[in-house]
PDB file of C-alpha atoms in Angstrom:
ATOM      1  CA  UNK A   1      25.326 -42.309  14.626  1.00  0.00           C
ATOM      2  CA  UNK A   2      28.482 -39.702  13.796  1.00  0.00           C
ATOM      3  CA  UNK A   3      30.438 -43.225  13.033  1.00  0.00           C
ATOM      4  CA  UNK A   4      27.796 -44.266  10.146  1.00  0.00           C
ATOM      5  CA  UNK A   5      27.528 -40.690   8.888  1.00  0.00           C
ATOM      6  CA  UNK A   6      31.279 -40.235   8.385  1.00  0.00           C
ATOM      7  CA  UNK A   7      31.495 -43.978   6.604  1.00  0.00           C
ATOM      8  CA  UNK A   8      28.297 -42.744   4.396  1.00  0.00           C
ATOM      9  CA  UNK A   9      29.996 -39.167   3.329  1.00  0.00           C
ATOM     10  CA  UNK A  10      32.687 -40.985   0.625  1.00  0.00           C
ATOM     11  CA  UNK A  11      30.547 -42.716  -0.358  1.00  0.00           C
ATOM     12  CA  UNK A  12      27.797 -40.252  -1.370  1.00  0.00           C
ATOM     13  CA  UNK A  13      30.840 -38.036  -2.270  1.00  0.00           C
ATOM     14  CA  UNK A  14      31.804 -40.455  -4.775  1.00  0.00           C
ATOM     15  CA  UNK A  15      28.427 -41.084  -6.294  1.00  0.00           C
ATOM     16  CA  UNK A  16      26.729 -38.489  -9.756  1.00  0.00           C
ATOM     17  CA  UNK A  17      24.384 -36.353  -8.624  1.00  0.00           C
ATOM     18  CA  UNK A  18      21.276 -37.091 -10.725  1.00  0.00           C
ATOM     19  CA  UNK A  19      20.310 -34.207 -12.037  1.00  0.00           C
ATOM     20  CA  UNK A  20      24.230 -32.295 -12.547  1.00  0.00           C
ATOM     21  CA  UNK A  21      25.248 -35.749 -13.446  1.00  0.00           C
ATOM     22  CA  UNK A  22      28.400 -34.517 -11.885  1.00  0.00           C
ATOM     23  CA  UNK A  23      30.650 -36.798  -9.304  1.00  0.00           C
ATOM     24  CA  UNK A  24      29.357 -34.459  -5.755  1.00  0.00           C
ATOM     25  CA  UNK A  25      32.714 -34.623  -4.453  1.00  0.00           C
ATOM     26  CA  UNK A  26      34.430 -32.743  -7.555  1.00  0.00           C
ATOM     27  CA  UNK A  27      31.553 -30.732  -7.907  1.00  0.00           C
ATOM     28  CA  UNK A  28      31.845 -29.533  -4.188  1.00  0.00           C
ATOM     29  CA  UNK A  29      35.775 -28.719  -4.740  1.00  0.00           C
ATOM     30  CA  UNK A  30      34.562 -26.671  -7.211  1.00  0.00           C
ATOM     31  CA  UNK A  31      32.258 -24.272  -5.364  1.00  0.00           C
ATOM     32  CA  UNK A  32      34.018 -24.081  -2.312  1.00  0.00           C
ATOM     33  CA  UNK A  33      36.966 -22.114  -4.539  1.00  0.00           C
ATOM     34  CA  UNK A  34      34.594 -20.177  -5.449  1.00  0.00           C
ATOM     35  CA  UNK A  35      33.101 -18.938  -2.306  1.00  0.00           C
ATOM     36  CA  UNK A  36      34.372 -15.933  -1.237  1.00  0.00           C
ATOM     37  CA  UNK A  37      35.192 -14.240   2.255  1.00  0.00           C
ATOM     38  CA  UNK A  38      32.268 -13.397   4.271  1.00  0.00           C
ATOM     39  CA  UNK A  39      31.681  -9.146   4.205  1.00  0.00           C
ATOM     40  CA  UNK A  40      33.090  -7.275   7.189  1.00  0.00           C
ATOM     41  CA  UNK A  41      29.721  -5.553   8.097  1.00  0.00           C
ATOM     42  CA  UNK A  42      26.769  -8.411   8.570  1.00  0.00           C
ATOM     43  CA  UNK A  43      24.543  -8.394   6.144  1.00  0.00           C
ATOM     44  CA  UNK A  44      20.702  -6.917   7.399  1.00  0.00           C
ATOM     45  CA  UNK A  45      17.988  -8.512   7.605  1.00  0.00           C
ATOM     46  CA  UNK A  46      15.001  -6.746   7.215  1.00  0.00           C
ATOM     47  CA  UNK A  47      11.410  -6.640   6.551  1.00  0.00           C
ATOM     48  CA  UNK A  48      10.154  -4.087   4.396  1.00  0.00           C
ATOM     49  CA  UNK A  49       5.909  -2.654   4.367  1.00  0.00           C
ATOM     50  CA  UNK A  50       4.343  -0.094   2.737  1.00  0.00           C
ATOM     51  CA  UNK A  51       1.933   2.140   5.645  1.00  0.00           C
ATOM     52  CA  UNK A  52      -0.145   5.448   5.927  1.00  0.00           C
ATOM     53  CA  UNK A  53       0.993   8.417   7.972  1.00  0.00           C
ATOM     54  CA  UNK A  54      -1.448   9.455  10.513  1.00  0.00           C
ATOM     55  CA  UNK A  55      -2.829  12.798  11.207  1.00  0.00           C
ATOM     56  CA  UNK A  56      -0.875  12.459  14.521  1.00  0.00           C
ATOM     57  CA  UNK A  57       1.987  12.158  12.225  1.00  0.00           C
ATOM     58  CA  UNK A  58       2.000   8.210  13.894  1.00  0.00           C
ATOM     59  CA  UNK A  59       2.551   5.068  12.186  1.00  0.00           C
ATOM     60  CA  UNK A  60       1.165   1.490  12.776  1.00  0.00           C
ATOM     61  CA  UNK A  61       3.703  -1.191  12.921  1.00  0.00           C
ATOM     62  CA  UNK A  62       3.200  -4.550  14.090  1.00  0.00           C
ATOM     63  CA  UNK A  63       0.791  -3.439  16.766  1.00  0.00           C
ATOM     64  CA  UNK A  64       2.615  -0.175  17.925  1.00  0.00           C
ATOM     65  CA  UNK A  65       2.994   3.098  16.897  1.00  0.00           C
ATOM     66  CA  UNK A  66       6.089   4.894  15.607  1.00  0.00           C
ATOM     67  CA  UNK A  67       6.802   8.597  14.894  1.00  0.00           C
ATOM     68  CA  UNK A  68       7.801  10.863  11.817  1.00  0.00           C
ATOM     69  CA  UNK A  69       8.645  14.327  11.665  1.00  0.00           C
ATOM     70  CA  UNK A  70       5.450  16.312  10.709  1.00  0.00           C
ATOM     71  CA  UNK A  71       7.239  18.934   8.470  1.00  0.00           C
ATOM     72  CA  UNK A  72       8.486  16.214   6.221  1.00  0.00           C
ATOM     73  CA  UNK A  73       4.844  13.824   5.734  1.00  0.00           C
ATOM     74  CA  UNK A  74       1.428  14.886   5.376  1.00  0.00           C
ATOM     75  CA  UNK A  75      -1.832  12.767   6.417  1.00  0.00           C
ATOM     76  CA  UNK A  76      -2.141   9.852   4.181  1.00  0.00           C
ATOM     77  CA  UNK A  77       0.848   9.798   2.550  1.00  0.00           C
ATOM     78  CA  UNK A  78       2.565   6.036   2.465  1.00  0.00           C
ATOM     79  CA  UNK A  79       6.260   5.774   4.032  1.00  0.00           C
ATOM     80  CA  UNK A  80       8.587   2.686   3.709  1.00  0.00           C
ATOM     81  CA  UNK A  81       9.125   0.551   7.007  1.00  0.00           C
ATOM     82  CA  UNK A  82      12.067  -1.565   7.001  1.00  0.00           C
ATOM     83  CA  UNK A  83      12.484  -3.342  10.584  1.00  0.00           C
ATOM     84  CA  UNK A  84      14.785  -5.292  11.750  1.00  0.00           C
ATOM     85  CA  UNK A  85      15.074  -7.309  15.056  1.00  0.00           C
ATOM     86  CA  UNK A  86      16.271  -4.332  17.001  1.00  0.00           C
ATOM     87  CA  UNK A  87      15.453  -1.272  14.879  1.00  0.00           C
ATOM     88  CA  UNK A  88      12.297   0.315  12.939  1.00  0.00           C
ATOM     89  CA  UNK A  89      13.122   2.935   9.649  1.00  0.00           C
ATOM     90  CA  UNK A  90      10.828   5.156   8.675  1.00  0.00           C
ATOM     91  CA  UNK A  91      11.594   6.018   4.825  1.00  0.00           C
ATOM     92  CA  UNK A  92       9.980   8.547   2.497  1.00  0.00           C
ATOM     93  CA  UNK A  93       9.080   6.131  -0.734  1.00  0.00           C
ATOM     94  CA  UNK A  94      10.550   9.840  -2.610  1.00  0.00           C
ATOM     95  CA  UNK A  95      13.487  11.379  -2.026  1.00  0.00           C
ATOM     96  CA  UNK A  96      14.126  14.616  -0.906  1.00  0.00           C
ATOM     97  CA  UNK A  97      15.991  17.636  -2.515  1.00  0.00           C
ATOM     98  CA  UNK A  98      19.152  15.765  -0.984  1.00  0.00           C
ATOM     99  CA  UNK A  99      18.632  12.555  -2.029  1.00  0.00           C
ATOM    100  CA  UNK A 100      17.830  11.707   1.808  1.00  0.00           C
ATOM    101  CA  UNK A 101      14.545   8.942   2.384  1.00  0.00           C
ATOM    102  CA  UNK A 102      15.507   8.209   5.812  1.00  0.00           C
ATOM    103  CA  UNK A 103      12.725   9.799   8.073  1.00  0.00           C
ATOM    104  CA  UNK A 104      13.343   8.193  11.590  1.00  0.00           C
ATOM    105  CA  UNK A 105      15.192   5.578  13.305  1.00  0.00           C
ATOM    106  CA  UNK A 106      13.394   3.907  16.951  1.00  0.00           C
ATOM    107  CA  UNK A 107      14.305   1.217  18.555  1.00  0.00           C
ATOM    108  CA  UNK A 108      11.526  -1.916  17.900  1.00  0.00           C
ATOM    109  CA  UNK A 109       8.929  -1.792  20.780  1.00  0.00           C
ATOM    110  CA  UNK A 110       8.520  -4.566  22.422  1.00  0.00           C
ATOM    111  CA  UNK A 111       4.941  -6.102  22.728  1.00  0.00           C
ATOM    112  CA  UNK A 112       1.804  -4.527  21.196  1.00  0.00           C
ATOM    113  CA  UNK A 113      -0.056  -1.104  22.308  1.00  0.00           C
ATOM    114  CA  UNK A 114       3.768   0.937  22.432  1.00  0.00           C
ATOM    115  CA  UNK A 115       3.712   4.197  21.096  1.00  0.00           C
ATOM    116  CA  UNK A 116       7.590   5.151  20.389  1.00  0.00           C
ATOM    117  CA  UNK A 117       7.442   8.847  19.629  1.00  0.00           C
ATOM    118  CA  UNK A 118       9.919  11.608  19.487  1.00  0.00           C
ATOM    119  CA  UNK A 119       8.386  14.644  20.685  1.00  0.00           C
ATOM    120  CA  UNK A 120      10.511  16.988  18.107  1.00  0.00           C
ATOM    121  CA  UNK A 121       8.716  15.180  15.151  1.00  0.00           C
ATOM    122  CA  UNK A 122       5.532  16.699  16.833  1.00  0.00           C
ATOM    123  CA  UNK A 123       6.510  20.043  16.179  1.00  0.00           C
ATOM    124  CA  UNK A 124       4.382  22.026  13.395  1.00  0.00           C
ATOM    125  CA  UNK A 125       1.567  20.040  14.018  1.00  0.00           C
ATOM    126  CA  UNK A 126      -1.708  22.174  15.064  1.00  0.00           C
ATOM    127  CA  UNK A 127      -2.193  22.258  18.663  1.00  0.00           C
ATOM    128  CA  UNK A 128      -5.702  22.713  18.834  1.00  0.00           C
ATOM    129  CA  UNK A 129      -6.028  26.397  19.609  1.00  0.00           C
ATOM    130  CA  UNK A 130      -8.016  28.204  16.383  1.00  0.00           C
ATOM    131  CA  UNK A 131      -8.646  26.586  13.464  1.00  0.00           C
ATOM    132  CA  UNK A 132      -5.201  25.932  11.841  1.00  0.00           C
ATOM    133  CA  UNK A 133      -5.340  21.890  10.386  1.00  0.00           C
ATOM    134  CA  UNK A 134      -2.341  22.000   8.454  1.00  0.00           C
ATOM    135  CA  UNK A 135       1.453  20.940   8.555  1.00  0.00           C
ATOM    136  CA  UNK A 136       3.437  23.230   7.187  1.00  0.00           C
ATOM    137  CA  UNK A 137       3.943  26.969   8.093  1.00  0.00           C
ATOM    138  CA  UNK A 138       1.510  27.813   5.244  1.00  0.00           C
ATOM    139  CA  UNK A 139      -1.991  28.680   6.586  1.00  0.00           C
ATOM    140  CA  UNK A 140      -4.219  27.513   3.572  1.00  0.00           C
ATOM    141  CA  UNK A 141      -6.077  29.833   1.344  1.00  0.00           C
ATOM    142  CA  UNK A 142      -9.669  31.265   2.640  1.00  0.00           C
ATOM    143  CA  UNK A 143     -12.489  29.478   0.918  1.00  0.00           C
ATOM    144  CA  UNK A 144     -13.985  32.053  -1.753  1.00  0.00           C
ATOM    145  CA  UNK A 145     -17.641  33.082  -1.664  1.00  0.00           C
ATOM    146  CA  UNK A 146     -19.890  32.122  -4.266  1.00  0.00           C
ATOM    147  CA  UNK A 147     -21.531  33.770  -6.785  1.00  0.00           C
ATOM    148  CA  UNK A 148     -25.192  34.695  -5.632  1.00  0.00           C
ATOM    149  CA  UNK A 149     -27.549  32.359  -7.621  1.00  0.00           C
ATOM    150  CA  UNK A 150     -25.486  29.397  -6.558  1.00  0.00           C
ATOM    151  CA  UNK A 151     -26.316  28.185  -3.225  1.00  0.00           C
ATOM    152  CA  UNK A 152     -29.968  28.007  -4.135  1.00  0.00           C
ATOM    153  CA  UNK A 153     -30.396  25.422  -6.958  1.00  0.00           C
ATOM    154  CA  UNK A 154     -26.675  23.475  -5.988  1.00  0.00           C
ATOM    155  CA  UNK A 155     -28.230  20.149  -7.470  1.00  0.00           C
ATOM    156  CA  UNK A 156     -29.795  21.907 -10.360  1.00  0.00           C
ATOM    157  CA  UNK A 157     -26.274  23.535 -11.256  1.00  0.00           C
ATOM    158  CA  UNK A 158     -24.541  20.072 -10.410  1.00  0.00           C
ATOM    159  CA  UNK A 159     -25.162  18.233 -13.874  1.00  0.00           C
ATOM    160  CA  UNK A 160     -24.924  21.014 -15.856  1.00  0.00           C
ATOM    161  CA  UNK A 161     -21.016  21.295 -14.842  1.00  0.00           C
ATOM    162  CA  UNK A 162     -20.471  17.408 -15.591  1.00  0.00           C
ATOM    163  CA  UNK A 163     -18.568  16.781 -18.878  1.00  0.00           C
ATOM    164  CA  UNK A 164     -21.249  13.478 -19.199  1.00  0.00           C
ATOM    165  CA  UNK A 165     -24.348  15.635 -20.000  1.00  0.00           C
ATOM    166  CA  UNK A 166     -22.648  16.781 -23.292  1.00  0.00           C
ATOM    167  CA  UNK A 167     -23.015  13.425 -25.077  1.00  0.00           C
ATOM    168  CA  UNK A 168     -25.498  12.485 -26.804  1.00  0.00           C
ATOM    169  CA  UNK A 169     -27.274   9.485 -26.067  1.00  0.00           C
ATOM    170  CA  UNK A 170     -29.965   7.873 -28.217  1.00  0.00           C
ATOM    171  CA  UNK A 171     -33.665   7.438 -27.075  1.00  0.00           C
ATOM    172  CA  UNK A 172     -36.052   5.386 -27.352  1.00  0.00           C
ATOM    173  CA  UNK A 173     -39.200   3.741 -25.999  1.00  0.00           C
ATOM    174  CA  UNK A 174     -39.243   1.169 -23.086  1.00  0.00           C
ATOM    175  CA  UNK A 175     -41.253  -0.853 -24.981  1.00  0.00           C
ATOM    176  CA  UNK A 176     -38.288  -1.697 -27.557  1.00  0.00           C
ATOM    177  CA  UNK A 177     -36.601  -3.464 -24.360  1.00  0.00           C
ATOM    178  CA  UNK A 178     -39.627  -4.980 -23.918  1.00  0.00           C
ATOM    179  CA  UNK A 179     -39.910  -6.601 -27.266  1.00  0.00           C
ATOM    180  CA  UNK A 180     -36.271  -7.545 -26.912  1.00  0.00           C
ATOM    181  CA  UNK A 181     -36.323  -9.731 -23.572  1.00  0.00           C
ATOM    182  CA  UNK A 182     -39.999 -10.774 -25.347  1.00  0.00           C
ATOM    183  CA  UNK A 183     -41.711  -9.666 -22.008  1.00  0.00           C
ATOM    184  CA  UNK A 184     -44.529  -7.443 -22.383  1.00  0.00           C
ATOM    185  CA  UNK A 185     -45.901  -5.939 -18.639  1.00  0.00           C
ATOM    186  CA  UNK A 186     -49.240  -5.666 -18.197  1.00  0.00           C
ATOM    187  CA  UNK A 187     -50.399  -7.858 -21.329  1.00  0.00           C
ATOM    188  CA  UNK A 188     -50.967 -11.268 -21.243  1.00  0.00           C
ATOM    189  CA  UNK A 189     -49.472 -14.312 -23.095  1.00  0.00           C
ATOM    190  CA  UNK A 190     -51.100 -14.390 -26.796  1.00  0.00           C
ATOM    191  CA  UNK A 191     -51.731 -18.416 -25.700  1.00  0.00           C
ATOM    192  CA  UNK A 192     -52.812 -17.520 -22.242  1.00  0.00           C
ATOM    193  CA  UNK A 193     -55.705 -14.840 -23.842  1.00  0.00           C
ATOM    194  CA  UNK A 194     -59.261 -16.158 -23.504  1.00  0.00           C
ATOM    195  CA  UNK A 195     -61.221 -16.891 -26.886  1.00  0.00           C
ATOM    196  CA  UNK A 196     -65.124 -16.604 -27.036  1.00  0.00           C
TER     197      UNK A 196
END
């Protein structure tokens, strides 16, 4: 078989390529002057998704979990994966004051179920005790009480804030729709009507 193949390559070296309509051979000198050195560093290979932060500060990955640091995401908010065979990046999709969108590195877990979590990222998250549910260092404003008069027609006071009940609309009877789809409920068909 190597025998036949090494007879075949002249030939097919020799022969215009149909589409180029250039002799392969020549054509192949060509490129392969043009090639250049392979780069020092390998070039990485890596697949790139789009996912939510958790309010655990967690993120799902290929059937595992993997953690960011809590001061730097909120709930919600969508972070850049890129994983390679080995590794798993967690970047911010905007950057911060620095420039920096590099969140966290972890190795890739291997099966499914894995949570990979670095218990420092866990730190400003609540910890259950009171009633603190956010993030940051912040505590967030008190809610403000409402006006008396409020909290006993809410629905009433609803679509009166709406921009949607300023517009006028035009009115007129159902029986205009009627004469339009020429249905008429609760009449009968002129031809249908009885004649004595």
């Amino acid at each position: 078989m190597d025998a036949a193949f090494t007879t075949w390559v002249p030939q097919r070296r020799a022969q215009a390529h149909r589409t180029q309509q250039q002799v392969i051979g020549e054509r192949a000198a060509r490129d392969h002057v043009a090639l250049k050195p392979l780069p020092p560093t390998p070039y990485l290979v890596a697949e790139r998704h789009l996912r939510p932060v958790g309010k655990d500060c967690l993120v799902a990955f290929g059937g595992n979990l993997y953690s960011v640091p809590a001061r730097r995401v909120r709930p919600r908010q969508l972070v850049e994966i890129r994983a390679t065979k080995s590794q798993i990046m967690l970047h911010s999709t905007i950057a911060d004051s620095s420039g920096e969108t590099l969140l966290a590195t972890h190795p890739r877990a291997i099966g499914r179920g894995v949570r990979v979590v670095e218990e420092s990222h866990w730190d400003g998250l609540p910890t259950g005790k009171g009633r603190r549910t956010t993030t940051g260092d912040a505590l967030p404003p008190p809610r403000r009480e409402r006006p008396r008069g409020e909290e006993t027609e809410p629905l009433r006071a609803l679509p009166n804030r709406a921009a949607a009940t300023h517009i006028e609309v035009g009115r007129r009877p159902l029986s205009v729709y009627d004469e339009l789809t020429g249905t008429r409920p609760f009449t009968t068909h002129p031809s249908t009507r009885e004649t004595s």
